[in-house]
Each structure stands twice: as C-alpha cells, then as structure tokens.
PDB file of C-alpha atoms in Angstrom:
ATOM      1  CA  MET R 198      -0.144   0.032  -0.059  1.00 49.00           C
ATOM      2  CA  ASN R 199       1.409   3.313  -0.847  1.00 50.00           C
ATOM      3  CA  THR R 200       2.349   5.769   2.066  1.00 47.00           C
ATOM      4  CA  ALA R 201      -0.048   8.832   0.825  1.00 46.00           C
ATOM      5  CA  LEU R 202      -3.374   5.983   1.039  1.00 39.00           C
ATOM      6  CA  THR R 203      -1.644   4.953   4.036  1.00 36.00           C
ATOM      7  CA  SER R 204      -1.568   8.075   5.646  1.00 41.00           C
ATOM      8  CA  SER R 205      -5.267   9.572   4.328  1.00 39.00           C
ATOM      9  CA  LEU R 206      -6.577   6.228   5.969  1.00 35.00           C
ATOM     10  CA  ALA R 207      -4.703   6.899   9.174  1.00 37.00           C
ATOM     11  CA  GLY R 208      -6.160  10.064   9.290  1.00 38.00           C
ATOM     12  CA  LEU R 209      -9.857   9.186   8.291  1.00 34.00           C
ATOM     13  CA  VAL R 210      -9.646   6.645  11.036  1.00 34.00           C
ATOM     14  CA  LEU R 211      -8.644   9.432  13.457  1.00 34.00           C
ATOM     15  CA  LEU R 212     -11.175  11.735  12.484  1.00 33.00           C
ATOM     16  CA  VAL R 213     -14.196   8.974  12.920  1.00 35.00           C
ATOM     17  CA  VAL R 214     -12.576   7.961  16.543  1.00 36.00           C
ATOM     18  CA  CYS R 215     -12.401  11.566  17.739  1.00 37.00           C
ATOM     19  CA  ALA R 216     -15.861  12.411  16.144  1.00 39.00           C
ATOM     20  CA  THR R 217     -17.725   9.206  18.035  1.00 45.00           C
ATOM     21  CA  PRO R 218     -19.341  10.522  21.299  1.00 54.00           C
ATOM     22  CA  ASN R 219     -18.507   8.086  24.090  1.00 73.00           C
ATOM     23  CA  ALA R 220     -21.738   6.070  24.398  1.00 77.00           C
ATOM     24  CA  ALA R 221     -22.771   4.352  27.970  1.00 83.00           C
ATOM     25  CA  PRO R 222     -20.341   1.794  28.894  1.00 89.00           C
ATOM     26  CA  VAL R 223     -23.054  -0.719  29.556  1.00 94.00           C
ATOM     27  CA  SER R 224     -23.427  -4.344  27.923  1.00 91.00           C
ATOM     28  CA  MET R 225     -26.010  -7.141  28.800  1.00 89.00           C
ATOM     29  CA  GLN R 226     -25.052 -10.447  30.421  1.00 89.00           C
ATOM     30  CA  SER R 227     -27.971 -12.891  31.462  1.00 87.00           C
ATOM     31  CA  ASP R 228     -30.789 -10.563  30.715  1.00 94.00           C
ATOM     32  CA  VAL R 229     -29.226  -7.760  32.931  1.00 97.00           C
ATOM     33  CA  LEU R 230     -27.219  -4.595  32.191  1.00 98.00           C
ATOM     34  CA  THR R 231     -23.692  -5.012  33.119  1.00 97.00           C
ATOM     35  CA  ASN R 232     -20.595  -2.477  33.331  1.00 97.00           C
ATOM     36  CA  ALA R 233     -17.377  -2.737  31.169  1.00 94.00           C
ATOM     37  CA  ASP R 234     -16.047  -5.151  33.208  1.00 95.00           C
ATOM     38  CA  GLY R 235     -18.870  -7.938  33.257  1.00 96.00           C
ATOM     39  CA  MET R 236     -20.166  -6.501  36.381  1.00 98.00           C
ATOM     40  CA  THR R 237     -23.741  -6.488  37.341  1.00 98.00           C
ATOM     41  CA  LEU R 238     -25.341  -3.201  37.106  1.00 98.00           C
ATOM     42  CA  TYR R 239     -28.257  -1.995  39.350  1.00 98.00           C
ATOM     43  CA  VAL R 240     -31.139   0.667  40.186  1.00 98.00           C
ATOM     44  CA  PHE R 241     -32.609   2.078  42.997  1.00 98.00           C
ATOM     45  CA  ASP R 242     -36.038   2.540  43.879  1.00 98.00           C
ATOM     46  CA  LYS R 243     -35.576   6.024  45.744  1.00 98.00           C
ATOM     47  CA  ASP R 244     -33.991   7.350  42.676  1.00 98.00           C
ATOM     48  CA  ALA R 245     -37.133   9.060  40.807  1.00 97.00           C
ATOM     49  CA  ALA R 246     -36.951   8.579  37.439  1.00 95.00           C
ATOM     50  CA  GLY R 247     -36.092  10.984  35.419  1.00 95.00           C
ATOM     51  CA  SER R 248     -35.280  13.496  37.952  1.00 96.00           C
ATOM     52  CA  GLY R 249     -31.478  13.984  36.942  1.00 96.00           C
ATOM     53  CA  LYS R 250     -30.718  13.229  40.773  1.00 96.00           C
ATOM     54  CA  SER R 251     -29.076  10.340  42.581  1.00 98.00           C
ATOM     55  CA  ALA R 252     -30.869   9.053  45.868  1.00 98.00           C
ATOM     56  CA  CYS R 253     -28.003   7.555  47.053  1.00 98.00           C
ATOM     57  CA  ASN R 254     -25.051   9.597  48.239  1.00 97.00           C
ATOM     58  CA  GLY R 255     -22.171   9.275  50.871  1.00 96.00           C
ATOM     59  CA  ASP R 256     -22.034   6.039  52.656  1.00 97.00           C
ATOM     60  CA  CYS R 257     -25.016   4.629  50.224  1.00 98.00           C
ATOM     61  CA  ALA R 258     -22.371   5.167  47.040  1.00 98.00           C
ATOM     62  CA  THR R 259     -19.517   3.673  49.052  1.00 98.00           C
ATOM     63  CA  ASN R 260     -21.833   0.442  49.116  1.00 98.00           C
ATOM     64  CA  TRP R 261     -23.431   1.086  45.541  1.00 98.00           C
ATOM     65  CA  PRO R 262     -20.538   2.824  43.634  1.00 98.00           C
ATOM     66  CA  PRO R 263     -22.330   4.609  40.741  1.00 98.00           C
ATOM     67  CA  LEU R 264     -21.518   3.864  37.182  1.00 98.00           C
ATOM     68  CA  MET R 265     -19.634   7.141  36.499  1.00 97.00           C
ATOM     69  CA  ALA R 266     -19.471   9.454  33.525  1.00 97.00           C
ATOM     70  CA  THR R 267     -16.842  11.835  31.975  1.00 96.00           C
ATOM     71  CA  ALA R 268     -17.458  15.217  30.736  1.00 94.00           C
ATOM     72  CA  ASP R 269     -17.061  13.786  27.319  1.00 95.00           C
ATOM     73  CA  ASP R 270     -19.757  11.055  27.399  1.00 95.00           C
ATOM     74  CA  LYS R 271     -22.822  11.790  25.594  1.00 93.00           C
ATOM     75  CA  PRO R 272     -26.560  10.499  25.862  1.00 94.00           C
ATOM     76  CA  SER R 273     -28.141   8.009  23.556  1.00 93.00           C
ATOM     77  CA  ASP R 274     -30.973   6.129  23.219  1.00 93.00           C
ATOM     78  CA  ASP R 275     -32.173   4.803  26.909  1.00 95.00           C
ATOM     79  CA  TYR R 276     -28.578   6.159  28.403  1.00 96.00           C
ATOM     80  CA  SER R 277     -28.830   9.763  29.903  1.00 97.00           C
ATOM     81  CA  VAL R 278     -26.105  11.251  32.379  1.00 97.00           C
ATOM     82  CA  ILE R 279     -27.134  12.699  35.552  1.00 97.00           C
ATOM     83  CA  ILE R 280     -25.092  15.188  37.684  1.00 96.00           C
ATOM     84  CA  ARG R 281     -24.425  13.898  41.334  1.00 97.00           C
ATOM     85  CA  ASP R 282     -24.722  15.954  44.469  1.00 96.00           C
ATOM     86  CA  ASP R 283     -21.053  16.583  44.151  1.00 96.00           C
ATOM     87  CA  GLY R 284     -20.630  17.543  40.859  1.00 96.00           C
ATOM     88  CA  SER R 285     -19.376  14.268  39.323  1.00 97.00           C
ATOM     89  CA  ARG R 286     -21.299  12.357  36.321  1.00 98.00           C
ATOM     90  CA  GLN R 287     -23.642   9.541  36.658  1.00 98.00           C
ATOM     91  CA  TRP R 288     -25.017   7.280  33.763  1.00 98.00           C
ATOM     92  CA  ALA R 289     -28.459   6.433  34.003  1.00 98.00           C
ATOM     93  CA  TYR R 290     -30.902   4.059  31.925  1.00 97.00           C
ATOM     94  CA  LYS R 291     -34.045   5.254  31.029  1.00 97.00           C
ATOM     95  CA  GLY R 292     -33.597   8.139  33.518  1.00 97.00           C
ATOM     96  CA  LYS R 293     -32.700   5.694  36.490  1.00 98.00           C
ATOM     97  CA  PRO R 294     -29.261   6.042  37.671  1.00 98.00           C
ATOM     98  CA  LEU R 295     -26.793   2.829  37.473  1.00 98.00           C
ATOM     99  CA  TYR R 296     -24.747   1.541  40.150  1.00 98.00           C
ATOM    100  CA  ARG R 297     -22.279  -1.596  41.071  1.00 98.00           C
ATOM    101  CA  TRP R 298     -22.950  -3.529  44.333  1.00 98.00           C
ATOM    102  CA  ILE R 299     -19.355  -3.381  46.465  1.00 98.00           C
ATOM    103  CA  LYS R 300     -20.370  -6.847  47.533  1.00 98.00           C
ATOM    104  CA  ASP R 301     -20.140  -8.020  43.982  1.00 98.00           C
ATOM    105  CA  ARG R 302     -16.693 -10.006  43.452  1.00 98.00           C
ATOM    106  CA  LYS R 303     -17.188 -11.215  39.821  1.00 97.00           C
ATOM    107  CA  PRO R 304     -18.680 -10.627  36.554  1.00 96.00           C
ATOM    108  CA  GLY R 305     -22.254 -12.121  36.470  1.00 94.00           C
ATOM    109  CA  ASP R 306     -22.921 -12.145  40.585  1.00 97.00           C
ATOM    110  CA  ALA R 307     -25.943 -10.251  41.322  1.00 98.00           C
ATOM    111  CA  THR R 308     -25.665 -10.725  45.319  1.00 98.00           C
ATOM    112  CA  GLY R 309     -27.274  -6.957  45.239  1.00 98.00           C
ATOM    113  CA  ASP R 310     -30.619  -7.693  43.542  1.00 98.00           C
ATOM    114  CA  GLY R 311     -33.734  -7.390  45.996  1.00 98.00           C
ATOM    115  CA  VAL R 312     -31.360  -5.798  48.680  1.00 98.00           C
ATOM    116  CA  LYS R 313     -33.545  -4.265  51.305  1.00 98.00           C
ATOM    117  CA  ASN R 314     -36.472  -4.694  48.612  1.00 98.00           C
ATOM    118  CA  VAL R 315     -35.153  -1.306  46.878  1.00 98.00           C
ATOM    119  CA  TRP R 316     -32.234  -2.418  44.927  1.00 98.00           C
ATOM    120  CA  HIS R 317     -32.474  -4.531  41.691  1.00 98.00           C
ATOM    121  CA  ALA R 318     -30.688  -5.815  38.766  1.00 98.00           C
ATOM    122  CA  ALA R 319     -31.036  -3.448  35.797  1.00 98.00           C
ATOM    123  CA  LYS R 320     -32.657  -4.919  33.130  1.00 97.00           C
ATOM    124  CA  PRO R 321     -33.583  -3.542  29.683  1.00 93.00           C
TER     125      PRO R 321
END
C-alpha cells in the first residue's frame, strides 16, 4: 500500500474515532445490564426516573458505587447522564441512575438484587 493512501486512511480513522461521542459503557449479560467489566448494574427504587438526581450519596454510594460518566460522555438512546450532588456525572438507564454493588466480586454476580427490597438488577 502506498504511503499517501496509508496516511489518508489513518487520518480518516482518527477523524471517525474523535468524532464519535463516548457511549454508555454498558452491555447485557444474562438479561441484566453490566458495566464494561461484566459486573451487574443496579437501580434504586428511591431514585425518581427522569429527575436527573441520585438518592444514593455518601455511605450509600460507598456500598453502591455509581457508574460514573466523564465530561465527554454523551447521552444516547435510553442512556442519559445525571449530575450527582457532588458535581460528578453518572450514567442512567431510562432515567434511573446505574450503580454497582460492592459485594459483587466477579462478573455475573448479582448479590445486590433485592437488597432491602429497594435495589434491583437493571434490566432492559
């Protein structure tokens, strides 16, 4: 391949990568939403869908770490970004903030599902 063509293709690839907004780092495994590491994601009944707020802060967020978003991440489809009380950004699915559970140790664990009857594995 000639160098001019190689340089043009490399530039095009770079342009596409830079122009593509960061999508939610979420996938699905066994009918539940998971993060990029395959860890189960959860929703909290005390979070009001579409409020743009999280009801889980402080010690709650220590046990239920939020699925954090960066300043460059952009909402798409059913995924949005909320602003937490501390000013950080968190991913939400259908308006409900997404969390991990500190007691889940490996991909596929879902030990937080049903905790205190207010935490549930996030499902599409």
